[in-house]
CSV table of C-alpha atoms in Angstrom, one decimal:
chain,number,residue,atom,x,y,z
A,25,MET,CA,6.0,-36.5,28.5
A,26,HIS,CA,5.5,-33.6,26.1
A,27,HIS,CA,8.2,-32.2,23.7
A,28,ALA,CA,8.1,-29.7,20.9
A,29,GLU,CA,10.7,-29.8,18.2
A,30,HIS,CA,11.3,-27.3,15.4
A,31,VAL,CA,11.9,-29.3,12.3
A,32,MET,CA,10.7,-29.6,8.7
A,33,GLY,CA,9.6,-25.9,8.7
A,34,THR,CA,7.1,-26.5,11.5
A,35,VAL,CA,6.8,-27.3,15.2
A,36,VAL,CA,6.4,-31.1,15.8
A,37,SER,CA,4.6,-31.9,19.1
A,38,ILE,CA,5.4,-35.3,20.6
A,39,ASP,CA,3.3,-36.6,23.5
A,40,LEU,CA,4.0,-39.9,25.2
A,41,ALA,CA,1.5,-41.2,27.7
A,42,ASP,CA,3.2,-44.5,28.5
A,43,ASP,CA,3.9,-45.6,32.0
A,44,LEU,CA,7.6,-45.9,31.3
A,45,PRO,CA,10.7,-44.5,33.2
A,46,GLU,CA,11.5,-40.9,32.4
A,47,ASP,CA,14.9,-41.8,30.9
A,48,THR,CA,13.2,-44.3,28.6
A,49,LEU,CA,10.7,-41.6,27.5
A,50,ARG,CA,13.5,-39.1,26.9
A,51,GLY,CA,15.3,-41.6,24.8
A,52,LEU,CA,12.2,-42.3,22.7
A,53,VAL,CA,11.7,-38.6,22.1
A,54,GLY,CA,15.3,-38.2,21.1
A,55,ASP,CA,15.0,-41.0,18.6
A,56,VAL,CA,11.9,-39.5,17.0
A,57,CYS,CA,13.6,-36.1,16.8
A,58,ALA,CA,16.8,-37.5,15.2
A,59,TRP,CA,14.7,-39.3,12.6
A,60,LEU,CA,12.7,-36.2,11.7
A,61,HIS,CA,15.8,-34.1,11.3
A,62,GLU,CA,17.3,-36.9,9.1
A,63,VAL,CA,14.2,-36.7,6.9
A,64,ASP,CA,14.4,-32.9,6.8
A,65,GLU,CA,18.0,-33.0,5.8
A,66,ARG,CA,17.3,-35.5,3.0
A,67,PHE,CA,14.0,-34.2,1.6
A,68,SER,CA,14.0,-30.4,2.2
A,69,THR,CA,13.4,-28.5,-1.0
A,70,TYR,CA,14.9,-25.4,0.7
A,71,ARG,CA,18.3,-26.9,1.5
A,72,GLU,CA,20.7,-26.8,-1.5
A,73,ASP,CA,22.6,-29.8,-0.2
A,74,SER,CA,19.6,-32.0,0.4
A,75,GLU,CA,19.3,-35.3,-1.4
A,76,VAL,CA,16.1,-34.2,-3.2
A,77,CYS,CA,17.7,-31.0,-4.4
A,78,ARG,CA,20.8,-32.9,-5.6
A,79,PHE,CA,18.5,-35.3,-7.4
A,80,ARG,CA,16.6,-32.4,-9.0
A,81,ARG,CA,19.9,-31.0,-10.3
A,82,ARG,CA,20.8,-34.5,-11.7
A,83,GLU,CA,23.9,-34.6,-9.4
A,84,LEU,CA,22.6,-38.0,-8.3
A,85,THR,CA,21.1,-40.8,-10.4
A,86,LEU,CA,18.2,-42.9,-9.1
A,87,GLU,CA,20.6,-45.8,-8.4
A,88,GLU,CA,22.8,-43.5,-6.3
A,89,CYS,CA,19.9,-42.3,-4.1
A,90,SER,CA,19.2,-43.6,-0.6
A,91,PRO,CA,16.7,-46.4,0.0
A,92,ASP,CA,14.4,-43.8,1.6
A,93,MET,CA,14.5,-41.5,-1.4
A,94,ARG,CA,13.7,-44.4,-3.8
A,95,LEU,CA,10.9,-45.5,-1.5
A,96,VAL,CA,9.4,-42.0,-1.6
A,97,LEU,CA,9.8,-41.6,-5.3
A,98,ASP,CA,8.1,-45.0,-5.9
A,99,ALA,CA,5.3,-44.0,-3.5
A,100,CYS,CA,4.7,-40.7,-5.3
A,101,ALA,CA,4.6,-42.6,-8.7
A,102,ASP,CA,2.1,-45.0,-7.3
A,103,LEU,CA,-0.1,-42.2,-6.0
A,104,TRP,CA,0.2,-40.4,-9.3
A,105,ARG,CA,-1.3,-43.5,-11.0
A,106,SER,CA,-3.9,-44.2,-8.4
A,107,THR,CA,-5.2,-40.6,-8.3
A,108,ASP,CA,-5.4,-40.1,-12.1
A,109,GLY,CA,-2.5,-37.7,-11.9
A,110,TYR,CA,-3.9,-35.4,-9.3
A,111,PHE,CA,-1.3,-36.3,-6.8
A,112,ASP,CA,1.7,-35.0,-8.7
A,113,ALA,CA,5.1,-34.4,-7.1
A,114,TYR,CA,6.0,-32.4,-10.2
A,115,ALA,CA,2.8,-30.3,-10.3
A,116,ALA,CA,4.6,-27.1,-9.6
A,117,GLY,CA,7.5,-27.9,-11.9
A,118,PRO,CA,10.5,-29.3,-10.1
A,119,LEU,CA,10.3,-32.4,-7.9
A,120,ASP,CA,8.6,-31.7,-4.6
A,121,PRO,CA,7.5,-34.8,-2.7
A,122,SER,CA,6.5,-32.8,0.4
A,123,GLY,CA,2.8,-33.8,0.0
A,124,PHE,CA,3.9,-37.4,0.9
A,125,VAL,CA,7.1,-37.0,3.0
A,126,LYS,CA,5.8,-35.2,6.1
A,127,GLY,CA,3.0,-37.7,6.7
A,128,TRP,CA,5.2,-40.7,5.8
A,129,SER,CA,7.9,-39.5,8.2
A,130,VAL,CA,5.5,-39.2,11.1
A,131,GLU,CA,3.9,-42.5,10.3
A,132,VAL,CA,7.4,-44.1,10.4
A,133,ALA,CA,8.2,-42.3,13.7
A,134,SER,CA,5.0,-43.6,15.3
A,135,ALA,CA,5.7,-47.1,14.1
A,136,ARG,CA,9.2,-46.9,15.6
A,137,LEU,CA,7.8,-45.7,18.9
A,138,ALA,CA,5.4,-48.6,18.9
A,139,ALA,CA,8.1,-51.1,18.2
A,140,ALA,CA,10.2,-49.6,21.1
A,141,GLY,CA,7.3,-50.1,23.5
A,142,SER,CA,5.4,-46.8,23.3
A,143,THR,CA,1.8,-47.8,22.7
A,144,HIS,CA,0.2,-44.6,23.9
A,145,HIS,CA,1.5,-41.5,22.0
A,146,CYS,CA,0.5,-38.7,19.7
A,147,ILE,CA,2.8,-36.9,17.2
A,148,ASN,CA,1.5,-33.7,15.6
A,149,ALA,CA,3.6,-32.2,12.8
A,150,GLY,CA,1.8,-29.0,11.8
A,151,GLY,CA,-1.6,-30.7,11.5
A,152,ASP,CA,-0.4,-34.1,10.3
A,153,ILE,CA,-1.2,-36.3,13.3
A,154,ARG,CA,-0.6,-39.9,14.2
A,155,ALA,CA,-2.2,-41.1,17.5
A,156,ARG,CA,-2.0,-44.5,19.2
A,157,GLY,CA,-3.6,-45.8,22.3
A,158,LEU,CA,-5.0,-43.4,24.9
A,159,SER,CA,-3.9,-40.0,26.2
A,160,SER,CA,-2.7,-39.4,29.7
A,161,SER,CA,-6.3,-38.9,30.8
A,162,GLY,CA,-7.0,-42.5,29.9
A,163,LYS,CA,-9.3,-41.4,27.1
A,164,PRO,CA,-8.9,-41.2,23.3
A,165,TRP,CA,-6.8,-38.4,22.0
A,166,ARG,CA,-8.8,-35.3,21.1
A,167,VAL,CA,-7.7,-33.4,17.9
A,168,GLY,CA,-9.0,-30.1,16.9
A,169,ILE,CA,-9.4,-29.1,13.2
A,170,ARG,CA,-8.7,-25.4,12.7
A,171,HIS,CA,-11.4,-23.2,11.3
A,172,PRO,CA,-10.2,-22.2,7.8
A,173,TRP,CA,-11.0,-18.5,8.3
A,174,GLU,CA,-11.0,-17.9,12.1
A,175,ALA,CA,-7.7,-19.1,13.5
A,176,ASP,CA,-9.0,-19.1,17.1
A,177,LYS,CA,-11.9,-21.4,16.3
A,178,LEU,CA,-12.3,-25.1,15.4
A,179,SER,CA,-14.4,-26.7,12.6
A,180,TRP,CA,-14.4,-30.1,14.2
A,181,VAL,CA,-13.0,-32.0,17.2
A,182,LEU,CA,-12.0,-35.6,16.5
A,183,SER,CA,-11.6,-38.5,19.0
A,184,LEU,CA,-8.8,-40.9,18.1
A,185,ALA,CA,-7.4,-44.0,19.7
A,186,ASP,CA,-5.4,-45.4,16.8
A,187,ALA,CA,-5.6,-43.3,13.7
A,188,ALA,CA,-3.9,-40.7,11.5
A,189,VAL,CA,-5.2,-37.3,10.6
A,190,ALA,CA,-4.0,-35.0,7.8
A,191,THR,CA,-5.3,-31.6,6.8
A,192,SER,CA,-4.4,-29.7,3.6
A,193,GLY,CA,-5.6,-26.2,3.0
A,194,THR,CA,-5.0,-22.8,1.5
A,195,TYR,CA,-5.5,-20.7,4.6
A,196,GLU,CA,-2.0,-20.9,6.1
A,197,ARG,CA,0.5,-21.5,3.2
A,198,GLY,CA,-1.6,-19.9,0.5
A,199,ASP,CA,-1.3,-21.3,-3.1
A,200,HIS,CA,1.0,-24.2,-2.5
A,201,VAL,CA,-1.1,-27.0,-4.1
A,202,PHE,CA,-1.6,-26.9,-7.8
A,203,ASN,CA,-4.2,-28.5,-10.1
A,204,PRO,CA,-2.0,-30.5,-12.6
A,205,ARG,CA,-4.7,-30.3,-15.2
A,206,THR,CA,-4.5,-26.5,-15.4
A,207,GLY,CA,-1.1,-25.8,-13.9
A,208,LYS,CA,-2.7,-23.2,-11.7
A,209,PRO,CA,-3.3,-23.1,-7.9
A,210,ALA,CA,-6.1,-25.3,-6.7
A,211,ARG,CA,-9.5,-23.7,-6.3
A,212,GLY,CA,-12.8,-24.8,-4.8
A,213,LEU,CA,-11.8,-26.3,-1.5
A,214,ARG,CA,-10.5,-24.3,1.5
A,215,SER,CA,-9.7,-27.2,3.8
A,216,VAL,CA,-9.5,-31.0,3.5
A,217,THR,CA,-9.1,-33.3,6.5
A,218,VAL,CA,-8.6,-37.0,6.0
A,219,VAL,CA,-8.7,-39.6,8.8
A,220,GLY,CA,-7.5,-43.2,8.4
A,221,PRO,CA,-5.1,-45.9,9.3
A,222,ASP,CA,-1.9,-44.6,7.6
A,223,LEU,CA,-0.7,-41.0,7.8
A,224,ALA,CA,1.4,-41.1,4.6
A,225,LEU,CA,-1.7,-41.9,2.6
A,226,ALA,CA,-4.0,-39.6,4.6
A,227,ASP,CA,-1.6,-36.7,3.9
A,228,ALA,CA,-1.4,-37.6,0.2
A,229,TYR,CA,-5.2,-38.0,-0.1
A,230,ALA,CA,-5.9,-34.6,1.5
A,231,THR,CA,-3.5,-33.0,-0.9
A,232,THR,CA,-5.1,-34.8,-3.9
A,233,ALA,CA,-8.6,-33.7,-3.0
A,234,LEU,CA,-7.5,-30.1,-2.5
A,235,ALA,CA,-5.9,-30.3,-6.0
A,236,MET,CA,-9.1,-31.6,-7.5
A,237,GLY,CA,-11.3,-28.9,-6.1
A,238,THR,CA,-15.0,-29.6,-5.5
A,239,PRO,CA,-14.9,-32.9,-7.5
A,240,GLY,CA,-12.5,-34.0,-4.7
A,241,ILE,CA,-15.5,-34.3,-2.3
A,242,GLU,CA,-17.0,-37.2,-4.4
A,243,TRP,CA,-13.6,-38.7,-4.8
A,244,LEU,CA,-13.0,-38.8,-1.0
A,245,ALA,CA,-16.2,-40.7,-0.5
A,246,LYS,CA,-14.7,-43.5,-2.6
A,247,LEU,CA,-12.0,-44.0,0.0
A,248,ILE,CA,-14.4,-45.0,2.8
A,249,PRO,CA,-14.1,-48.8,2.1
A,250,ASP,CA,-10.4,-48.4,2.6
A,251,GLY,CA,-11.0,-46.9,6.1
A,252,TYR,CA,-10.5,-43.2,5.2
A,253,GLU,CA,-13.1,-40.7,6.4
A,254,SER,CA,-13.0,-37.0,5.6
A,255,ALA,CA,-14.2,-33.5,6.4
A,256,VAL,CA,-14.2,-30.6,3.8
A,257,VAL,CA,-14.8,-26.9,3.8
A,258,THR,CA,-15.3,-25.3,0.4
A,259,ASP,CA,-14.2,-21.9,-0.7
A,260,ASP,CA,-17.8,-20.7,-0.4
A,261,ALA,CA,-18.0,-21.9,3.3
A,262,ARG,CA,-20.0,-25.1,2.9
A,263,ALA,CA,-19.0,-28.1,5.1
A,264,PHE,CA,-19.1,-31.8,4.2
A,265,THR,CA,-18.2,-34.9,6.2
A,266,THR,CA,-18.3,-38.6,5.5
A,267,PRO,CA,-20.7,-40.7,7.7
A,268,ASN,CA,-18.2,-42.2,10.1
A,269,LEU,CA,-15.9,-39.3,10.8
A,270,PRO,CA,-14.7,-39.9,14.4
A,271,ALA,CA,-16.1,-36.6,15.8
A,272,ALA,CA,-15.9,-36.2,19.6
A,273,VAL,CA,-19.2,-36.2,21.4
């Protein structure tokens, strides 16, 4: 079953390849969509009544925030510490946890699907992807990484059976990632893709490397022991990949 949902400012594609009754599959898709809309309502920085905007305006104390909000704030604080401040939910000024929230929400959605019996699925939220099991063809899921200058071409095609993929770049949303050292838009890297076991972290790591600029290439290599591979395109059109990037043959 394939479904596309407009949510979180993008189109989320949900593909279920499980041999389950159609009503069951529809119910699973409905649960995923309901969760993603709940996340959007809570964490959108464009909704004046969202929880994150109310927290920004100090209308809510930390103690009054939802468990999910506190979890996200704790995760962002942990990432700020572990990335030497380059992952910074306050880099552009007001709180914006978007660099963690989208990947986290899709990771949670995939875990919920797995717990409900869907062991073969793929969720793609604007380039943040969580795949499990096999596609309907019986083969690993194939994921294309967009060329950062030519929208109709791909830089890489990945083969995934149980992995997360996150891409952060400047080619679609422009200057949306800032270097916290300078307070200015990130420069040096055009596109960063991270592949690993957890989409929340893969998403955050891609954002972190983009914020670092070219030093992010060396930093990404340090994540390999934790199971995270990467592919990078620089502003001057050089390409770098780590040794075990799961590129399709």
